[in-house]
Short mmCIF file of C-alpha atoms in Angstrom, two decimals:
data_model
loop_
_atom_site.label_atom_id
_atom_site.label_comp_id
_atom_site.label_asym_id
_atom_site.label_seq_id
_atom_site.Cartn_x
_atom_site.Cartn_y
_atom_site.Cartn_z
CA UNK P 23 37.03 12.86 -45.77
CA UNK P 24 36.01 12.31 -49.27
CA UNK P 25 33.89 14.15 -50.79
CA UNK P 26 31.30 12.87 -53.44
CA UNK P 27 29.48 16.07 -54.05
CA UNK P 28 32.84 17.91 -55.18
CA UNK P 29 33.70 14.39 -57.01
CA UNK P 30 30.41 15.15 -59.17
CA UNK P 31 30.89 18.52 -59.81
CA UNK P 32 34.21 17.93 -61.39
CA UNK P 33 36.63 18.79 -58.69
CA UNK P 34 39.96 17.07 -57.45
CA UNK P 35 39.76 16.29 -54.21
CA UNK P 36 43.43 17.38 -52.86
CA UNK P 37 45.71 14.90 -51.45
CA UNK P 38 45.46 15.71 -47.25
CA UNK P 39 48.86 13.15 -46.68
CA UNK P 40 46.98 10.00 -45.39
CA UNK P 41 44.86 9.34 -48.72
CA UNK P 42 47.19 7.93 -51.50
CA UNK P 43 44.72 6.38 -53.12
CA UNK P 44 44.20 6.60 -56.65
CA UNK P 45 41.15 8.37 -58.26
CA UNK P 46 39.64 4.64 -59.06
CA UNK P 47 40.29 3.76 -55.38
CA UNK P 48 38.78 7.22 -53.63
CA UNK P 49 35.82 6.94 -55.96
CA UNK P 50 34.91 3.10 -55.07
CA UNK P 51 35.50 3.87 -50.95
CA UNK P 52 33.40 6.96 -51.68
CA UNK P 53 30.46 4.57 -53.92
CA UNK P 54 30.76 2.27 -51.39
CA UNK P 55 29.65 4.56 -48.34
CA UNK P 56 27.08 6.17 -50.26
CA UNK P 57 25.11 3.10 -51.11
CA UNK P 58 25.77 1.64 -47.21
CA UNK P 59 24.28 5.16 -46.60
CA UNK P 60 21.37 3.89 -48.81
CA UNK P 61 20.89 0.65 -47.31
CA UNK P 62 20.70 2.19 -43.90
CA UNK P 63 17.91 4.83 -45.01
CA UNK P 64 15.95 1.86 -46.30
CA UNK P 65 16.02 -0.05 -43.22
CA UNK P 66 15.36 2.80 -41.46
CA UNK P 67 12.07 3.34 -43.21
CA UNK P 68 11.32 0.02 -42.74
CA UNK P 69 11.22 1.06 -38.68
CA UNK P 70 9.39 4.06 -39.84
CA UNK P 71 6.73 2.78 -41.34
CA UNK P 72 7.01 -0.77 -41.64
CA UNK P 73 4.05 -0.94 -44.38
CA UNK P 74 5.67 1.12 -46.66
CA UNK P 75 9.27 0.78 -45.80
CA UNK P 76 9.75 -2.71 -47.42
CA UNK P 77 9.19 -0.58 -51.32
CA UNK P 78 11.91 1.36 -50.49
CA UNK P 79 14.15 -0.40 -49.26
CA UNK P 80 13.93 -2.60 -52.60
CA UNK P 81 14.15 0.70 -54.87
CA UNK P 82 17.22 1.94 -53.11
CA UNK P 83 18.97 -1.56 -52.80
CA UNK P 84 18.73 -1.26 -56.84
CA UNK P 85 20.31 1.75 -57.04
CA UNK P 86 22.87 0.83 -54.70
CA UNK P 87 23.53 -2.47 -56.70
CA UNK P 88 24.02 -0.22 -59.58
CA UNK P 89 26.87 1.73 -57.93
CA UNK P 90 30.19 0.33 -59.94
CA UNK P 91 33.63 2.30 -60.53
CA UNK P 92 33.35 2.48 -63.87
CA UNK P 93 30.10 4.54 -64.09
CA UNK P 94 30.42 7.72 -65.32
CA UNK P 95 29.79 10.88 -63.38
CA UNK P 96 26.27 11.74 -65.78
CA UNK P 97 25.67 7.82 -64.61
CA UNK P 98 26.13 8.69 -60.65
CA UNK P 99 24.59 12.09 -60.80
CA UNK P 100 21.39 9.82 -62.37
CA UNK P 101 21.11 7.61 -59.55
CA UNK P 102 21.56 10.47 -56.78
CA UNK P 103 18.62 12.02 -57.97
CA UNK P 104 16.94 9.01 -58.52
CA UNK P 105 17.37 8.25 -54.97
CA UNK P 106 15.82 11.41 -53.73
CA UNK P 107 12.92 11.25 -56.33
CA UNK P 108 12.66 8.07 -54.15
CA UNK P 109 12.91 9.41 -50.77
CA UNK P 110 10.78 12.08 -51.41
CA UNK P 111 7.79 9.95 -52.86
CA UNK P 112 8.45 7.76 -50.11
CA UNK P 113 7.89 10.34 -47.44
CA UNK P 114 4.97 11.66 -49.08
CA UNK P 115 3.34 8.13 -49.52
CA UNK P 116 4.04 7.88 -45.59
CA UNK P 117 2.82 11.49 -44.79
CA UNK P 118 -0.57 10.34 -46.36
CA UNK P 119 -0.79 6.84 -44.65
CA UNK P 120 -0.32 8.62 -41.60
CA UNK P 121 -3.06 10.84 -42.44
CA UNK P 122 -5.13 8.47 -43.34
CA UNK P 123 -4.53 6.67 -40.04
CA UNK P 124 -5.15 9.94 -38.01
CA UNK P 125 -8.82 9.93 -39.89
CA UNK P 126 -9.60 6.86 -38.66
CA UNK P 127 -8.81 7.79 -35.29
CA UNK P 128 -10.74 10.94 -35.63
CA UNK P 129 -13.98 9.18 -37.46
CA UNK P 130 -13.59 6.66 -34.50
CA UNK P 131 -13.85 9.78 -32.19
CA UNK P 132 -16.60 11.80 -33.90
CA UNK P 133 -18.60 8.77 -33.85
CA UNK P 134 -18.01 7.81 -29.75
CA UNK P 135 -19.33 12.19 -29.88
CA UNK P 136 -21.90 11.37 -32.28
CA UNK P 137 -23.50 8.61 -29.92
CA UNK P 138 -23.24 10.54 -26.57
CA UNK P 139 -25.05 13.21 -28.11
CA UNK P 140 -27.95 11.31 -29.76
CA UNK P 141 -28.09 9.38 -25.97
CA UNK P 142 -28.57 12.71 -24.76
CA UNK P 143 -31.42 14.13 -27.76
CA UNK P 144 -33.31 10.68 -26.99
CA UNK P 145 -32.90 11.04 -22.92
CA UNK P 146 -33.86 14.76 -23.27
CA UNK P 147 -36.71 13.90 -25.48
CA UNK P 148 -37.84 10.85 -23.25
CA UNK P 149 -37.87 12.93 -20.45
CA UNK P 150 -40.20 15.63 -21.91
CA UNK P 151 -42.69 12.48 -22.49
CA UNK P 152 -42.59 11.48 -19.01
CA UNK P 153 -43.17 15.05 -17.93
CA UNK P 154 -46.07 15.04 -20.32
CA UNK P 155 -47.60 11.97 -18.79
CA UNK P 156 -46.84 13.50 -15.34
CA UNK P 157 -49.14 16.48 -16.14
CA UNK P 158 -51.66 14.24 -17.31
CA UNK P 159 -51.29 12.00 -14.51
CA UNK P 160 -51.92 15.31 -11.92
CA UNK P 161 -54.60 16.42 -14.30
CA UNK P 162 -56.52 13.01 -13.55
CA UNK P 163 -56.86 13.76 -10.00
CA UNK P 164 -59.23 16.64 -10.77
CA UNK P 165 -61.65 14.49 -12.90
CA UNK P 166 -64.55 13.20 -11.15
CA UNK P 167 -66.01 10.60 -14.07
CA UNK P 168 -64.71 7.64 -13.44
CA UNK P 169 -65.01 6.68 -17.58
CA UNK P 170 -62.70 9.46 -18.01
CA UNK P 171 -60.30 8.19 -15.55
CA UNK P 172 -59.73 5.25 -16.83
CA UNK P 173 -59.14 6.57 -20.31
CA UNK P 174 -56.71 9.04 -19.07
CA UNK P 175 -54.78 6.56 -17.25
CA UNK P 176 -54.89 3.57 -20.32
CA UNK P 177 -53.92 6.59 -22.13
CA UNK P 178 -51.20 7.78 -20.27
CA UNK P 179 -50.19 4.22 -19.78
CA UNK P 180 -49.47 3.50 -23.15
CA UNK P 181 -47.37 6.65 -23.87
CA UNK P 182 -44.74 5.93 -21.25
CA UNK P 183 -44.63 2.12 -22.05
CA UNK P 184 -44.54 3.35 -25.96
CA UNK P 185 -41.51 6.24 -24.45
CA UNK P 186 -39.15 3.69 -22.52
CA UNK P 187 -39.46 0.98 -25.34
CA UNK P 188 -38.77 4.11 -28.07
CA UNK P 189 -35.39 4.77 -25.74
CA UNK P 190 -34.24 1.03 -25.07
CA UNK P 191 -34.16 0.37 -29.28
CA UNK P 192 -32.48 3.72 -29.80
CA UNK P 193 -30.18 3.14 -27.10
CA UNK P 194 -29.54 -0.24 -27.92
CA UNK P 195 -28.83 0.52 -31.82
CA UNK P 196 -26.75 3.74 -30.69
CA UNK P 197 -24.55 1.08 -28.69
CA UNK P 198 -24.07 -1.30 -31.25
CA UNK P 199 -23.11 1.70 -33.99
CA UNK P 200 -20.71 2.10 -31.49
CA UNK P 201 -19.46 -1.36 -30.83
CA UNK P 202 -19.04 -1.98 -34.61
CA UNK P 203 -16.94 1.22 -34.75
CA UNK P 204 -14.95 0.39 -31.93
CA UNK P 205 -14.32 -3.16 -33.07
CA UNK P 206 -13.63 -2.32 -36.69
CA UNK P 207 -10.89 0.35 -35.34
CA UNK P 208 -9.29 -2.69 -32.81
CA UNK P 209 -9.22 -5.15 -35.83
CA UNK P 210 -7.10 -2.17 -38.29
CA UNK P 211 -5.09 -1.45 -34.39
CA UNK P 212 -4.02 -4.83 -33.97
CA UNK P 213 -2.95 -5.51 -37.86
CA UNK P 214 -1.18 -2.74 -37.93
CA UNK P 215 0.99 -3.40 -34.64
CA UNK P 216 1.17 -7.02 -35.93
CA UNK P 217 3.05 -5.14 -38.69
CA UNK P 218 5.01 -2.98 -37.09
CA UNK P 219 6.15 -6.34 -34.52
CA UNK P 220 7.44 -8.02 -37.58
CA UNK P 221 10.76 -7.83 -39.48
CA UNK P 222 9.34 -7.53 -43.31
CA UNK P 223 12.47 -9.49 -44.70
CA UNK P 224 12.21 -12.50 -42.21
CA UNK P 225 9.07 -12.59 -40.80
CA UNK P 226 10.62 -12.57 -37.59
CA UNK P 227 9.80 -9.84 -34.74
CA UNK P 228 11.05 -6.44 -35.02
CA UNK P 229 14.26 -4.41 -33.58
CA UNK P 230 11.29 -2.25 -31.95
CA UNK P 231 9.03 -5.27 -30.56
CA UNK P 232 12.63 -6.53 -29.05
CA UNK P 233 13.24 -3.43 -27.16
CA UNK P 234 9.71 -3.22 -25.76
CA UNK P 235 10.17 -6.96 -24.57
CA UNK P 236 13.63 -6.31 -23.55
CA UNK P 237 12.04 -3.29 -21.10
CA UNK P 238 9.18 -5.58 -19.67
CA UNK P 239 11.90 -8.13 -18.78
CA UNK P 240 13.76 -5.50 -16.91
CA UNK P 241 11.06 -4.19 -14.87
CA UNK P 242 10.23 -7.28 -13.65
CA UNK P 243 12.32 -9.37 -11.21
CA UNK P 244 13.47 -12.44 -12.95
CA UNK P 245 16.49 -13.36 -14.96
CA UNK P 246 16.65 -13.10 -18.53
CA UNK P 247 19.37 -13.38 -21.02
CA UNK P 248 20.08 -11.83 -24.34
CA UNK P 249 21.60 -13.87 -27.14
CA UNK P 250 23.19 -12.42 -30.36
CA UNK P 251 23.89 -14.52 -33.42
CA UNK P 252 25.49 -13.14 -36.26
CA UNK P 253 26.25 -14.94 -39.90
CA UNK P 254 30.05 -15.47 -40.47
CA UNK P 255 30.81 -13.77 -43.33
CA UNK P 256 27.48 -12.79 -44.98
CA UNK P 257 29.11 -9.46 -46.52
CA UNK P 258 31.12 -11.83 -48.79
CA UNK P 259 27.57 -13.73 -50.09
CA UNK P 260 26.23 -10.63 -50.76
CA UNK P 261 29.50 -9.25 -52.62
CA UNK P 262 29.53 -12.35 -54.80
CA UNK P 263 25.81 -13.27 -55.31
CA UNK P 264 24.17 -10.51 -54.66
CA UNK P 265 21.41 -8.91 -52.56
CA UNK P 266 18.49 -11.08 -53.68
CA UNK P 267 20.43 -14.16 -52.65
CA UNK P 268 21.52 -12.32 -49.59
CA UNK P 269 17.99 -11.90 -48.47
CA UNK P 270 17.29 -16.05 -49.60
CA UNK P 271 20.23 -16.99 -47.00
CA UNK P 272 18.80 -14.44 -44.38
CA UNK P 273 14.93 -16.12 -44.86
CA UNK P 274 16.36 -19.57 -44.89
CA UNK P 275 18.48 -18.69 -41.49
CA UNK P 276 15.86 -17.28 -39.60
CA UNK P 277 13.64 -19.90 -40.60
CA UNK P 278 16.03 -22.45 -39.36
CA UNK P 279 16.53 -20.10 -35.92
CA UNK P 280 12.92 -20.16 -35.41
CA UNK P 281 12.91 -23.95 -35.72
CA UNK P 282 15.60 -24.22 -33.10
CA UNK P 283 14.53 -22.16 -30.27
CA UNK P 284 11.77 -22.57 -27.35
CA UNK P 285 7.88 -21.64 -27.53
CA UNK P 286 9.23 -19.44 -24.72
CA UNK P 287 12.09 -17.50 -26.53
CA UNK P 288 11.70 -14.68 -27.96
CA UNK P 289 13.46 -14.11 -31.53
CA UNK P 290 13.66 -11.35 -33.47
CA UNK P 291 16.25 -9.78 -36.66
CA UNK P 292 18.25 -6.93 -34.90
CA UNK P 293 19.27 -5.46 -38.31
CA UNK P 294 21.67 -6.75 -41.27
CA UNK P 295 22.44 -10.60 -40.84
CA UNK P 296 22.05 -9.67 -36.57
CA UNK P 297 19.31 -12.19 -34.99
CA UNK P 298 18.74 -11.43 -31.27
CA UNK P 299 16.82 -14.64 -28.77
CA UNK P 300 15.42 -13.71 -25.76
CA UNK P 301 16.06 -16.32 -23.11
CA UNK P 302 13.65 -16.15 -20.32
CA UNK P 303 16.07 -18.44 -18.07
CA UNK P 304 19.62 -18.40 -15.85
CA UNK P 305 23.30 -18.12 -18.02
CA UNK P 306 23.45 -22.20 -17.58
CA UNK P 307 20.07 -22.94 -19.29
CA UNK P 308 20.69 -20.33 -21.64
CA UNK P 309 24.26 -21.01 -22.74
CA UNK P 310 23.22 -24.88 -23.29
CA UNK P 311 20.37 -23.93 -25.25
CA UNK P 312 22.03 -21.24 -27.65
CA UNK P 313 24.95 -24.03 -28.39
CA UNK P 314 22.46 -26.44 -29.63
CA UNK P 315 20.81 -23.05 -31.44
CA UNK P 316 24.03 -22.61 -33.24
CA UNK P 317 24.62 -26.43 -34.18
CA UNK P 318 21.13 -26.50 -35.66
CA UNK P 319 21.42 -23.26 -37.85
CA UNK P 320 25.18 -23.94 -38.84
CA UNK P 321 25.46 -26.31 -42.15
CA UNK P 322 24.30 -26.13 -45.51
CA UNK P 323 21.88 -24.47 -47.36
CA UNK P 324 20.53 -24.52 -50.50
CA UNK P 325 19.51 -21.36 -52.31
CA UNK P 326 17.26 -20.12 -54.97
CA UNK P 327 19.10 -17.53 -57.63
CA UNK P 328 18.17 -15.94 -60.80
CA UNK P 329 21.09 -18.72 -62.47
CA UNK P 330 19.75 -21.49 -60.59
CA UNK P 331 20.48 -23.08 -56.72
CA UNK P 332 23.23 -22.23 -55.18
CA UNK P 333 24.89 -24.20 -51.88
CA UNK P 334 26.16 -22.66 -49.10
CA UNK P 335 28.11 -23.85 -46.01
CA UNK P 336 27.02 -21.45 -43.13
CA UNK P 337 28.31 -20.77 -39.76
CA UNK P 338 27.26 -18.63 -37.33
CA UNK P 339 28.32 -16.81 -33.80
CA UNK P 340 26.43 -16.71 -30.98
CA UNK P 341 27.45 -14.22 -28.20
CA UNK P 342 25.47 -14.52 -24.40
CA UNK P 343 25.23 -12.14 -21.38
CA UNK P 344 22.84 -12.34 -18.51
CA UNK P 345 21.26 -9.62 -17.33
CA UNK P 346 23.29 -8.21 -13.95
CA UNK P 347 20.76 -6.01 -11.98
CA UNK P 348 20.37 -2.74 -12.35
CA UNK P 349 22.39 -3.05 -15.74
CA UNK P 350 20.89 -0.69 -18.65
CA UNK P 351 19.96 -2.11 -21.78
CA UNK P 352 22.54 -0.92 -24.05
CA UNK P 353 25.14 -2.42 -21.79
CA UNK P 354 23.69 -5.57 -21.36
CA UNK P 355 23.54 -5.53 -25.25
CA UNK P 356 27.33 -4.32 -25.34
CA UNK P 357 28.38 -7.41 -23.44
CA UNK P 358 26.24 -9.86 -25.88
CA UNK P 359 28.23 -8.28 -28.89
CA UNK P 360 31.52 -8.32 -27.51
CA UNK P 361 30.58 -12.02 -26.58
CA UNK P 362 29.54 -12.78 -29.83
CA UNK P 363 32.61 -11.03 -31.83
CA UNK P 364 35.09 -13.32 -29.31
CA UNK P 365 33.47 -15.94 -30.67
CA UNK P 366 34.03 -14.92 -34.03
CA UNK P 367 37.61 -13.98 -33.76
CA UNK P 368 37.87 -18.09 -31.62
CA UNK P 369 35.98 -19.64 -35.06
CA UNK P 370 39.20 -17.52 -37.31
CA UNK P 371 41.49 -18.95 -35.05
CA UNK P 372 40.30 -22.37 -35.63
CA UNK P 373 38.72 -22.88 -31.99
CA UNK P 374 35.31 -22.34 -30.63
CA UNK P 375 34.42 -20.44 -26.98
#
């Protein structure tokens, strides 16, 4: 294992008999797993907090860009911090959205106690009146002019028409304080799971929102199938153009993946240049549909780059599995990827499944 840490801090790493590298060779291998190790924490944050995650991600793709052999160890120890000045900003930014989140729920909370409370003031208060009245009411039967009577009773009248029209308003504008509460907090509720549903890179739904409709498919008792595409050989268009045209061919694909499928499929970026459909039909249907998928995404595309467009002949592999009963999700995904990789290894081969 090598090890950057003793790298920095000026050791050799010893030879253990099955690294003959050179120092230029364990110092790339060892560059190049650090900044996969900070691509992964940015996509992770973008599943963390998906309205924050997308800054991240960007900051720590530019420090992993800058990652090159020739850097010098002042250079590398630079970016390491730089990369936890990152994550720890990051987490506190998060810390305080979630805060800020859990007010909401808790203004949304005190105001539901708020409004039970002045309900019961006014009903307590109401009810006083009407024993008031009631008194008077009794007290009437004692009188013996009728003048007086009558001007008890008007009297009396008045007050408790005066009392229940008092309680109906304050009732009524206690409710609607409510309702506008209630409706602003459902409005914020269903952005941010609209958020959370969406891949911020593609605009396609989320690893998350897949799993969730992956489960409801499996409780219930109809067939289903789970498609995974994957981009031949995106690693190499990032490698020589870079991430921001990496993240063009990845908007233009699932664009073009979007266009191809049903109304009724469900489609979604699994992670990296991994798209996942959601067939809500039999292996026949399915398998028909995802070949004509694959036709449609796999061609050319032309891409915007800091040097101008670039054009790009793209193929991809499309690996499908039906759902067997009683078969867990990560199987069921197991089988799609081993699907999709045979059809990768067919397409080097110069064949197709």
């Amino acid at each position: 294992m090598i090890s950057l840490k003793r790298y920095l801090d000026g050791e050799r790493v010893p030879p253990t008999g099955e690294e003959d590298l050179p120092e230029t060779g364990i110092l790339a291998v060892a560059l190049a797993a650090y900044g996969s190790a900070l691509m992964e924490m940015g996509n992770c944050s973008l599943e963390a907090c998906p309205g924050l995650g997308d800054e991240l991600k960007h900051c720590l793709r530019e420090l992993q860009e800058g990652l090159v052999v020739t850097m010098s160890r002042e250079a590398i120890q630079t970016t390491d911090k730089d990369a936890q000045v990152q994550l720890r900003e990051w987490g506190r930014r998060t810390a305080r959205h979630y805060r800020e989140k859990a007010g909401e729920v808790r203004e949304l909370l005190l105001t539901v106690a708020r409004t039970a409370e002045s309900v019961g003031a006014r009903d307590q208060r109401c009810a006083g009146q009407m024993h008031a009245v009631t008194d008077r009411l009794q007290a009437i039967a004692s009188l013996e002019d009728l003048t007086e009577i009558r001007a008890s009773i008007e009297k009396s009248t008045a007050e408790l028409k005066s009392s229940i029209q008092r309680m109906s308003e304050e009732g009524k504008a206690a409710v609607e304080e409510l309702r506008k509460k209630v409706s602003d907090y459902e409005a914020k509720l269903e952005a941010a799971e609209e958020l959370a549903s969406r891949d911020a890179l593609t605009k396609l739904r989320s690893r998350l929102y897949l799993e969730s409709q992956i489960e409801r498919h499996m409780a219930a008792p109809r067939r289903f199938c789970i498609a995974v595409a994957d981009i031949d050989g995106f690693k190499k268009v990032n490698d020589q153009f870079g991430h921001v045209v990496g993240d063009e061919v990845l908007k233009q694909f699932a664009g073009e993946l979007k266009s191809a499928c049903r109304s009724t499929d469900i489609i979604g970026r699994w992670g990296g240049d991994e798209f996942l459909i959601l067939l809500d039909c039999g292996l026949a249907e399915a398998s028909a549909q995802t070949e004509r998928v694959r036709k449609w995404v796999c061609g050319s595309y032309a891409i915007s780059s800091p040097s101008g467009r670039i054009k790009l002949e793209l193929n991809a592999s499309i690996g499908l599995a039906e759902r067997a009963p009683d078969e867990k999700m990560k199987e069921l995904l197991s089988r799609a990827d081993a699907a999709m990789y045979a059809q990768k290894d067919a397409a080097r081969d110069g064949t197709r499944l």
